[in-house]
PDB file of C-alpha atoms in Angstrom:
ATOM      1  CA  MET O   1     -23.284 -17.122  -9.975  1.00 56.00           C
ATOM      2  CA  ASN O   2     -23.402 -18.305 -13.609  1.00 67.00           C
ATOM      3  CA  ALA O   3     -21.861 -21.422 -15.123  1.00 62.00           C
ATOM      4  CA  GLU O   4     -19.052 -19.505 -16.808  1.00 63.00           C
ATOM      5  CA  PHE O   5     -17.934 -17.972 -13.524  1.00 54.00           C
ATOM      6  CA  LEU O   6     -18.124 -21.327 -11.723  1.00 53.00           C
ATOM      7  CA  ALA O   7     -15.984 -22.865 -14.446  1.00 55.00           C
ATOM      8  CA  ARG O   8     -13.372 -20.103 -14.069  1.00 58.00           C
ATOM      9  CA  LEU O   9     -13.410 -20.600 -10.302  1.00 51.00           C
ATOM     10  CA  ALA O  10     -12.933 -24.360 -10.679  1.00 53.00           C
ATOM     11  CA  GLN O  11      -9.968 -23.781 -12.987  1.00 60.00           C
ATOM     12  CA  ALA O  12      -8.216 -21.406 -10.578  1.00 59.00           C
ATOM     13  CA  GLN O  13      -4.854 -22.868  -9.597  1.00 62.00           C
ATOM     14  CA  THR O  14      -4.035 -20.815  -6.489  1.00 73.00           C
ATOM     15  CA  GLU O  15      -5.783 -19.187  -3.549  1.00 67.00           C
ATOM     16  CA  ALA O  16      -4.771 -15.810  -4.950  1.00 68.00           C
ATOM     17  CA  GLU O  17      -6.534 -16.592  -8.235  1.00 62.00           C
ATOM     18  CA  LYS O  18      -9.664 -17.652  -6.358  1.00 57.00           C
ATOM     19  CA  ASP O  19      -9.551 -14.504  -4.247  1.00 57.00           C
ATOM     20  CA  GLY O  20      -9.270 -12.455  -7.415  1.00 60.00           C
ATOM     21  CA  LEU O  21     -12.308 -14.084  -8.989  1.00 57.00           C
ATOM     22  CA  LEU O  22     -14.448 -13.781  -5.867  1.00 66.00           C
ATOM     23  CA  THR O  23     -13.434 -10.151  -5.482  1.00 75.00           C
ATOM     24  CA  GLU O  24     -14.303  -9.521  -9.127  1.00 74.00           C
ATOM     25  CA  LEU O  25     -17.744 -10.996  -8.491  1.00 66.00           C
ATOM     26  CA  SER O  26     -18.298  -8.913  -5.348  1.00 76.00           C
ATOM     27  CA  LEU O  27     -17.336  -5.689  -7.123  1.00 82.00           C
ATOM     28  CA  SER O  28     -19.551  -6.443 -10.122  1.00 76.00           C
ATOM     29  CA  LEU O  29     -22.610  -6.333  -7.855  1.00 80.00           C
ATOM     30  CA  LEU O  30     -21.953  -2.754  -6.733  1.00 87.00           C
ATOM     31  CA  SER O  31     -23.161   0.477  -8.297  1.00 92.00           C
ATOM     32  CA  PRO O  32     -20.600   2.101 -10.646  1.00 93.00           C
ATOM     33  CA  GLU O  33     -19.835   4.841  -8.106  1.00 96.00           C
ATOM     34  CA  LEU O  34     -19.410   2.457  -5.190  1.00 95.00           C
ATOM     35  CA  ARG O  35     -17.321   0.086  -7.280  1.00 94.00           C
ATOM     36  CA  ALA O  36     -15.038   2.957  -8.360  1.00 95.00           C
ATOM     37  CA  MET O  37     -14.630   4.029  -4.748  1.00 95.00           C
ATOM     38  CA  ALA O  38     -13.954   0.480  -3.546  1.00 95.00           C
ATOM     39  CA  LEU O  39     -11.182   0.097  -6.126  1.00 95.00           C
ATOM     40  CA  ALA O  40      -9.581   3.341  -5.004  1.00 97.00           C
ATOM     41  CA  ALA O  41     -10.016   2.469  -1.327  1.00 97.00           C
ATOM     42  CA  ALA O  42      -7.769  -0.572  -1.754  1.00 97.00           C
ATOM     43  CA  VAL O  43      -4.693   1.547  -2.461  1.00 97.00           C
ATOM     44  CA  PRO O  44      -4.210   3.095   1.023  1.00 97.00           C
ATOM     45  CA  HIS O  45      -3.879   0.942   4.123  1.00 97.00           C
ATOM     46  CA  TRP O  46      -6.953   2.664   5.569  1.00 97.00           C
ATOM     47  CA  PHE O  47      -9.499   5.254   4.470  1.00 97.00           C
ATOM     48  CA  ASP O  48     -12.114   7.679   5.702  1.00 97.00           C
ATOM     49  CA  ALA O  49     -14.394  10.065   3.818  1.00 97.00           C
ATOM     50  CA  ASP O  50     -11.641  12.667   3.362  1.00 97.00           C
ATOM     51  CA  ILE O  51      -9.202  10.122   1.930  1.00 98.00           C
ATOM     52  CA  LEU O  52     -11.893   8.814  -0.415  1.00 98.00           C
ATOM     53  CA  ALA O  53     -12.589  12.350  -1.625  1.00 98.00           C
ATOM     54  CA  ALA O  54      -8.881  12.857  -2.295  1.00 97.00           C
ATOM     55  CA  LEU O  55      -8.660   9.557  -4.177  1.00 98.00           C
ATOM     56  CA  GLN O  56     -11.715  10.199  -6.361  1.00 97.00           C
ATOM     57  CA  PRO O  57     -12.133  13.984  -6.646  1.00 97.00           C
ATOM     58  CA  GLU O  58     -14.906  13.564  -9.230  1.00 97.00           C
ATOM     59  CA  LEU O  59     -16.909  11.755  -6.537  1.00 96.00           C
ATOM     60  CA  ALA O  60     -15.917  14.101  -3.695  1.00 96.00           C
ATOM     61  CA  GLU O  61     -19.445  15.386  -3.153  1.00 96.00           C
ATOM     62  CA  GLN O  62     -20.603  11.800  -2.647  1.00 97.00           C
ATOM     63  CA  ALA O  63     -17.662  10.761  -0.472  1.00 97.00           C
ATOM     64  CA  GLN O  64     -19.548  10.771   2.841  1.00 97.00           C
ATOM     65  CA  THR O  65     -22.419   8.724   1.408  1.00 97.00           C
ATOM     66  CA  LEU O  66     -20.119   6.271  -0.343  1.00 97.00           C
ATOM     67  CA  TYR O  67     -18.023   5.937   2.805  1.00 97.00           C
ATOM     68  CA  ARG O  68     -21.131   4.871   4.729  1.00 97.00           C
ATOM     69  CA  GLU O  69     -22.053   2.417   1.971  1.00 96.00           C
ATOM     70  CA  LEU O  70     -18.568   0.929   1.956  1.00 96.00           C
ATOM     71  CA  GLN O  71     -18.851   0.242   5.671  1.00 96.00           C
ATOM     72  CA  GLU O  72     -21.789  -2.048   4.962  1.00 94.00           C
ATOM     73  CA  LEU O  73     -19.789  -4.318   2.648  1.00 93.00           C
ATOM     74  CA  SER O  74     -18.636  -7.693   3.928  1.00 91.00           C
ATOM     75  CA  PHE O  75     -15.011  -7.090   2.970  1.00 92.00           C
ATOM     76  CA  VAL O  76     -14.660  -3.780   4.857  1.00 95.00           C
ATOM     77  CA  GLU O  77     -13.664  -3.596   8.528  1.00 97.00           C
ATOM     78  CA  VAL O  78     -12.849  -0.971  11.141  1.00 97.00           C
ATOM     79  CA  PHE O  79      -9.298   0.372  11.188  1.00 97.00           C
ATOM     80  CA  PRO O  80      -8.906   1.507  14.805  1.00 95.00           C
ATOM     81  CA  GLU O  81      -8.670   5.274  15.358  1.00 93.00           C
ATOM     82  CA  LYS O  82      -8.376   6.061  11.657  1.00 95.00           C
ATOM     83  CA  GLY O  83     -11.446   4.824   9.787  1.00 97.00           C
ATOM     84  CA  HIS O  84     -11.868   1.604   7.828  1.00 98.00           C
ATOM     85  CA  ASN O  85      -9.910  -0.699   5.563  1.00 97.00           C
ATOM     86  CA  LEU O  86     -10.526  -3.531   3.129  1.00 96.00           C
ATOM     87  CA  HIS O  87      -9.877  -7.063   4.388  1.00 94.00           C
ATOM     88  CA  GLU O  88      -6.307  -7.816   3.416  1.00 93.00           C
ATOM     89  CA  ARG O  89      -7.027 -10.697   1.020  1.00 91.00           C
ATOM     90  CA  THR O  90      -9.615  -8.613  -0.809  1.00 92.00           C
ATOM     91  CA  ARG O  91      -7.304  -5.615  -0.806  1.00 95.00           C
ATOM     92  CA  GLN O  92      -4.435  -7.598  -2.291  1.00 93.00           C
ATOM     93  CA  ALA O  93      -6.704  -9.070  -4.973  1.00 92.00           C
ATOM     94  CA  ILE O  94      -7.894  -5.593  -5.994  1.00 94.00           C
ATOM     95  CA  LEU O  95      -4.371  -4.164  -5.967  1.00 96.00           C
ATOM     96  CA  LYS O  96      -3.100  -6.946  -8.206  1.00 93.00           C
ATOM     97  CA  GLN O  97      -5.977  -6.502 -10.627  1.00 92.00           C
ATOM     98  CA  LEU O  98      -5.512  -2.720 -10.718  1.00 94.00           C
ATOM     99  CA  TRP O  99      -1.731  -2.965 -11.173  1.00 96.00           C
ATOM    100  CA  ASP O 100      -2.076  -5.573 -13.924  1.00 94.00           C
ATOM    101  CA  THR O 101      -4.853  -3.843 -15.853  1.00 93.00           C
ATOM    102  CA  ASP O 102      -4.474  -0.092 -15.269  1.00 95.00           C
ATOM    103  CA  ARG O 103      -1.042   0.846 -13.932  1.00 96.00           C
ATOM    104  CA  GLU O 104      -1.567   4.497 -14.806  1.00 97.00           C
ATOM    105  CA  ALA O 105      -4.655   4.671 -12.571  1.00 97.00           C
ATOM    106  CA  TYR O 106      -2.750   2.946  -9.761  1.00 98.00           C
ATOM    107  CA  ARG O 107       0.028   5.519  -9.966  1.00 98.00           C
ATOM    108  CA  GLN O 108      -2.490   8.350 -10.113  1.00 98.00           C
ATOM    109  CA  PHE O 109      -4.184   7.119  -6.936  1.00 98.00           C
ATOM    110  CA  SER O 110      -0.762   6.791  -5.326  1.00 98.00           C
ATOM    111  CA  GLN O 111       0.179  10.367  -6.249  1.00 98.00           C
ATOM    112  CA  ARG O 112      -3.065  11.686  -4.801  1.00 98.00           C
ATOM    113  CA  LEU O 113      -2.240   9.888  -1.559  1.00 98.00           C
ATOM    114  CA  VAL O 114       1.287  11.333  -1.560  1.00 97.00           C
ATOM    115  CA  ASP O 115      -0.241  14.806  -1.784  1.00 97.00           C
ATOM    116  CA  TYR O 116      -2.845  14.039   0.868  1.00 97.00           C
ATOM    117  CA  PHE O 117      -0.483  12.558   3.447  1.00 96.00           C
ATOM    118  CA  ALA O 118       2.179  15.218   2.848  1.00 92.00           C
ATOM    119  CA  GLU O 119       0.132  17.568   5.022  1.00 83.00           C
ATOM    120  CA  ASP O 120       0.930  15.643   8.223  1.00 87.00           C
ATOM    121  CA  GLU O 121       4.386  14.461   9.304  1.00 87.00           C
ATOM    122  CA  VAL O 122       2.750  11.686  11.332  1.00 89.00           C
ATOM    123  CA  TYR O 123       1.934   9.891   8.078  1.00 95.00           C
ATOM    124  CA  ARG O 124       5.394  10.115   6.535  1.00 95.00           C
ATOM    125  CA  VAL O 125       5.725   6.344   6.144  1.00 95.00           C
ATOM    126  CA  GLU O 126       2.387   6.143   4.332  1.00 96.00           C
ATOM    127  CA  GLN O 127       3.414   9.028   2.097  1.00 97.00           C
ATOM    128  CA  ILE O 128       6.693   7.362   1.093  1.00 97.00           C
ATOM    129  CA  TYR O 129       4.956   3.987   0.663  1.00 97.00           C
ATOM    130  CA  HIS O 130       2.809   5.549  -2.057  1.00 98.00           C
ATOM    131  CA  GLY O 131       5.560   7.825  -3.339  1.00 98.00           C
ATOM    132  CA  VAL O 132       7.815   5.030  -4.599  1.00 98.00           C
ATOM    133  CA  VAL O 133       4.931   3.831  -6.795  1.00 98.00           C
ATOM    134  CA  ALA O 134       3.672   7.223  -7.949  1.00 98.00           C
ATOM    135  CA  ASP O 135       7.117   8.429  -9.064  1.00 97.00           C
ATOM    136  CA  PHE O 136       9.925   6.015  -8.228  1.00 97.00           C
ATOM    137  CA  GLU O 137      12.802   8.443  -8.702  1.00 97.00           C
ATOM    138  CA  ALA O 138      11.282  11.102  -6.450  1.00 97.00           C
ATOM    139  CA  GLY O 139       9.872   8.564  -4.003  1.00 97.00           C
ATOM    140  CA  SER O 140      13.108   6.633  -3.618  1.00 97.00           C
ATOM    141  CA  ARG O 141      15.019   9.880  -2.965  1.00 97.00           C
ATOM    142  CA  GLU O 142      12.522  10.750  -0.235  1.00 96.00           C
ATOM    143  CA  PHE O 143      12.908   7.235   1.189  1.00 97.00           C
ATOM    144  CA  GLU O 144      16.704   7.642   1.263  1.00 96.00           C
ATOM    145  CA  ARG O 145      16.485  11.000   3.016  1.00 96.00           C
ATOM    146  CA  HIS O 146      14.045   9.782   5.623  1.00 96.00           C
ATOM    147  CA  ILE O 147      15.686   6.442   6.395  1.00 96.00           C
ATOM    148  CA  ARG O 148      19.034   8.228   6.905  1.00 96.00           C
ATOM    149  CA  HIS O 149      17.360  10.654   9.279  1.00 95.00           C
ATOM    150  CA  LEU O 150      15.735   7.838  11.265  1.00 95.00           C
ATOM    151  CA  ASP O 151      18.964   5.831  11.354  1.00 93.00           C
ATOM    152  CA  HIS O 152      21.104   8.746  12.522  1.00 93.00           C
ATOM    153  CA  ASN O 153      18.616   9.525  15.277  1.00 94.00           C
ATOM    154  CA  PHE O 154      18.302   5.906  16.505  1.00 93.00           C
ATOM    155  CA  ARG O 155      14.568   5.846  15.716  1.00 93.00           C
ATOM    156  CA  ARG O 156      14.494   2.110  15.181  1.00 94.00           C
ATOM    157  CA  GLY O 157      10.762   1.466  15.378  1.00 93.00           C
ATOM    158  CA  GLU O 158       9.965   4.073  12.738  1.00 95.00           C
ATOM    159  CA  ALA O 159      12.840   2.904  10.540  1.00 95.00           C
ATOM    160  CA  GLU O 160      11.643  -0.698  10.634  1.00 96.00           C
ATOM    161  CA  ALA O 161       8.060   0.389   9.871  1.00 95.00           C
ATOM    162  CA  LEU O 162       9.315   2.314   6.839  1.00 96.00           C
ATOM    163  CA  LEU O 163      11.437  -0.607   5.658  1.00 97.00           C
ATOM    164  CA  ALA O 164       8.528  -3.037   6.075  1.00 96.00           C
ATOM    165  CA  ALA O 165       6.392  -0.740   3.913  1.00 97.00           C
ATOM    166  CA  MET O 166       9.106  -0.642   1.245  1.00 97.00           C
ATOM    167  CA  GLN O 167       9.505  -4.418   1.418  1.00 97.00           C
ATOM    168  CA  ALA O 168       5.786  -4.799   0.695  1.00 96.00           C
ATOM    169  CA  GLN O 169       6.186  -2.774  -2.506  1.00 97.00           C
ATOM    170  CA  VAL O 170       9.255  -4.847  -3.463  1.00 97.00           C
ATOM    171  CA  GLU O 171       7.409  -8.140  -2.964  1.00 96.00           C
ATOM    172  CA  ALA O 172       4.423  -6.885  -4.966  1.00 95.00           C
ATOM    173  CA  GLN O 173       6.857  -5.958  -7.785  1.00 96.00           C
ATOM    174  CA  ARG O 174       5.588  -2.402  -8.017  1.00 97.00           C
ATOM    175  CA  VAL O 175       9.115  -0.956  -7.835  1.00 97.00           C
ATOM    176  CA  PRO O 176      12.305  -1.766  -9.806  1.00 96.00           C
ATOM    177  CA  ASP O 177      13.999  -5.008  -8.790  1.00 94.00           C
ATOM    178  CA  THR O 178      17.169  -3.147  -7.790  1.00 95.00           C
ATOM    179  CA  PHE O 179      15.267  -1.407  -4.985  1.00 97.00           C
ATOM    180  CA  ALA O 180      15.218  -4.721  -3.116  1.00 96.00           C
ATOM    181  CA  ALA O 181      18.962  -4.318  -2.545  1.00 96.00           C
ATOM    182  CA  ASP O 182      18.481  -0.817  -1.100  1.00 96.00           C
ATOM    183  CA  VAL O 183      15.858  -2.085   1.330  1.00 96.00           C
ATOM    184  CA  ALA O 184      18.016  -5.041   2.405  1.00 95.00           C
ATOM    185  CA  TYR O 185      21.013  -2.746   2.867  1.00 95.00           C
ATOM    186  CA  TRP O 186      19.096  -0.395   5.138  1.00 94.00           C
ATOM    187  CA  PHE O 187      17.751  -3.283   7.187  1.00 92.00           C
ATOM    188  CA  GLY O 188      21.415  -4.181   7.664  1.00 92.00           C
ATOM    189  CA  GLN O 189      22.290  -0.629   8.648  1.00 91.00           C
ATOM    190  CA  ILE O 190      19.605  -0.600  11.339  1.00 93.00           C
ATOM    191  CA  HIS O 191      20.919  -3.880  12.764  1.00 88.00           C
ATOM    192  CA  PHE O 192      24.467  -2.490  12.647  1.00 87.00           C
ATOM    193  CA  ARG O 193      23.380   0.681  14.438  1.00 88.00           C
ATOM    194  CA  PHE O 194      22.115  -1.460  17.321  1.00 89.00           C
ATOM    195  CA  TYR O 195      25.183  -3.734  17.481  1.00 85.00           C
ATOM    196  CA  GLU O 196      23.501  -6.773  15.917  1.00 87.00           C
ATOM    197  CA  ALA O 197      26.469  -7.768  13.808  1.00 82.00           C
ATOM    198  CA  GLN O 198      25.352 -11.134  12.469  1.00 90.00           C
ATOM    199  CA  GLU O 199      21.908  -9.854  11.495  1.00 89.00           C
ATOM    200  CA  ALA O 200      23.567  -6.890   9.785  1.00 80.00           C
ATOM    201  CA  LEU O 201      25.953  -9.143   7.852  1.00 89.00           C
ATOM    202  CA  ASP O 202      23.078 -11.355   6.720  1.00 86.00           C
ATOM    203  CA  ARG O 203      21.223  -8.321   5.349  1.00 89.00           C
ATOM    204  CA  TYR O 204      24.361  -6.990   3.665  1.00 85.00           C
ATOM    205  CA  ASP O 205      24.858 -10.389   2.003  1.00 87.00           C
ATOM    206  CA  THR O 206      21.279 -10.273   0.757  1.00 88.00           C
ATOM    207  CA  ALA O 207      21.799  -6.763  -0.600  1.00 88.00           C
TER     208      ALA O 207
END
């Protein structure tokens, strides 16, 4: 850890800035291939070798090896029944850096995940989560279709999971500001559907 880095760390004003610097340092110590895969692995909520291959097709032949190497890193943990994930603070630091410095790459990763998760209805929420970033117009239409379907069929748990995923994209400012109103409105609709009038009114006011 050189003097320049220590000075930057000392000047960091927030925990998020410190996380970003420490994550930058951790990534700089990796091989180019592993670093590229770690950056991509931050975009989904979890990953396995197949997801890594979909994210970085040019490294697909190395996906199994790189997946094993990722598991050895201090900021990677088991994601039960699905594979592994990056620790959330590290993940958020990488996502912010990627969004701020290479938005096109972020959207490309997101589109590859849309295509990957489209093969299984079980992962519809994950697909839409990435879809609103990859192509907002198409992704937001898919969100509208699916949330209406869930609402009309009283599938509250799934609806709230979808809305929480959309809220995360709103708070990270990776979607247009106006989408926040759509998300708040649909939270209100779910409350209304289950006769929670005051909660519904509060959400409508927010929207």
